[in-house]
């Protein structure tokens, strides 16, 4: 029987990027020309084309390729040639590349890649001409045209190559590419076949779990979006990953992107996939760790070359990449540890190795920013998105995170530190100094009209971009992109941070709209003087909406998404989103939820509330000794209550969350819950100990929540509220009360984590008794209100005695 030939389709650009890239991993500055700048460059040069030249000429080529196993494949290449003079006697193909630096300063590997793309185009052109006219001339002139955006000039290089030379080049590259794609496709077929027969890894579904899994599966099948509030204990990770994998088996999607804000969420997703793998699933997956922790140049462990400052893991990176890539693709589930091992064995950068694997796996586990952040998002995750599904875990964090992703900040002191690290006569250093002076001029102008009733620090908000700063930013970007050849010697942490801030500012300026303000704050405390200019995004909904619409479907979920209409709107979910709210799988009798409505914790009443709060904490602790967390709206308030509690109850041990907690301090703090059963832990509501932490069994038997979780009063918070108000919404509810109550829910959710847990949640604030909050209470809370400390003690004793 004649073997069926498989066709592999690929763009010329992607083909060249994979099969023809050689040499060093290079980077000019922090970013290259934007897509818009590239389009402008192309238009300028294409408008000046000769009469006989055509622009944006579509080209296709079907090339038969034999694999090592003897199988036949057809490689179908396609693309567009920027300019083509198709004269059969002397055809000329031109490729236009925009750049900030002069072409002679571009890395050799980058220039070689440009030529490789042009060679493939040249081969396709000659192949077509020869198929139509066998007597045609068997050579073509290839012309590489660089448009320098900074200098506004053009540099051209060209070479004439024969058909045989081009054919040899393309066939060699095609052989490498097809062999790899054949391997990846075979693995994908194994995934599809194993996913079809995959069964749920547990004996039965928990309460609510089947509903969530069914919604996720139908979402992938029918192409719509789901917002799901799934209380703790349902098993959100397996309830989304399992049906998404089944959708791959059904042919509805090709890839899953699992987004989470926490490292614990990444670990949970990875463990879930391993569990499915143990039940017969053949899957390839990868977890992206942050560049700051993974890349040796970013985490401070790089052994740079003493002569030129180069990183040894980037020199010859693409020459060693194929072997590292092959090792990883055969390992199935690629963990950060797997990446480290392969990177070490093949002497390549672990973070860049991770990025090189993204196109070839069926599941990517990563942080929100790799999909949503305009500067950090990865092109590999936005290709063929209509065959991809998003799973967005801990989605309640995304609203604030998105505002941050679409904001940019310039800190004058940080800019001055970076300038001090550069030679005095360097263009970059001079431009950084100019940027600092521009910030001074801008602040002098805008702070001459401060907000009313204002005390230091001086601050103001403007609806326009800071023009003086914008001009200086442009010069900085241009000088950074036109770095000298020995610029690698000038890299320091302060320069790197300043460069990132400048590029982010330049990009965010392009997005500035009615949902932005330029916020300027001038600090003057003794010798400390600094000015910070922020392009503050007040509402990122429209940006999120564009991202969501790119994907076939999504399930956006968390234990705390109420009210759901708030999250549907603020997360920018598409119009075809279906909202799902599930009941807790735990028995209501496991948790005693009490409201202490005689305490007023609003700012003006905090000092007078301290005695009552101390009494409440003591009453809870004495009702049943164990580990408790007490959450406060601010450090000042927490420290005041702590001091009074220590004075009144010196025998009860207390630990406190510190300002700027280090990772070591965080681990020491959490260790108390594992090693003791008599600790009161004072923490900040909405902080690092209020969510993303699991306490099982008796590790935590109670949470005492002081206040309703409202954000601190600030200019930015006021602006966000005004932005919601301008949209016809209740600004205070949308900016403060809803997000605040989410913090309360997250904190309360630390207490009951399994079917055998039992504990108390004490809400300390008179506002918790109002209809606004009562409507938001989860069904399983069964909230009871007590009017004094004696009633509280009695209620708690009854609860513990019933266990």
Coordinates of C-alpha atoms in Angstrom, one line a residue, residues 207-209 211-212 226-232 234 236 392 395-396 555-564 567 578-585 741-742 745-746 775-780:
X207 CA -20.0 17.8 45.4
X208 CA -19.8 20.5 42.8
X209 CA -16.8 19.0 41.1
X211 CA -20.6 20.6 37.5
X212 CA -17.4 22.5 37.2
X226 CA -16.9 30.5 32.0
X227 CA -16.6 32.4 35.3
X228 CA -16.7 29.9 38.1
X229 CA -16.8 30.6 41.9
X230 CA -15.6 27.3 43.3
X231 CA -15.3 27.2 47.1
X232 CA -12.3 25.6 48.8
X234 CA -14.0 21.3 45.4
X236 CA -10.5 23.4 41.2
X392 CA -7.2 31.3 34.9
X395 CA -8.8 35.1 39.2
X396 CA -9.7 37.5 41.9
X555 CA -12.5 29.0 32.5
X556 CA -11.8 31.8 35.0
X557 CA -12.1 30.6 38.5
X558 CA -11.5 31.2 42.2
X559 CA -13.0 30.4 45.6
X560 CA -14.0 34.1 45.9
X561 CA -15.7 35.7 43.0
X562 CA -18.7 37.6 44.5
X563 CA -20.6 39.3 43.4
X564 CA -20.1 37.7 40.0
X567 CA -15.9 40.1 38.2
X578 CA -21.5 31.9 31.6
X579 CA -21.3 32.5 35.3
X580 CA -21.3 29.5 37.7
X581 CA -21.5 29.5 41.5
X582 CA -20.9 26.2 43.3
X583 CA -21.8 25.3 46.9
X584 CA -19.1 24.3 49.3
X585 CA -18.4 20.6 49.6
X741 CA -14.7 41.7 50.8
X742 CA -12.8 39.4 48.5
X745 CA -13.3 35.8 52.0
X746 CA -9.8 34.7 51.1
X775 CA -25.9 39.6 50.6
X776 CA -22.3 38.6 49.9
X777 CA -21.9 35.9 52.6
X778 CA -21.4 32.4 51.2
X779 CA -24.3 30.0 51.9
X780 CA -22.2 27.7 54.1

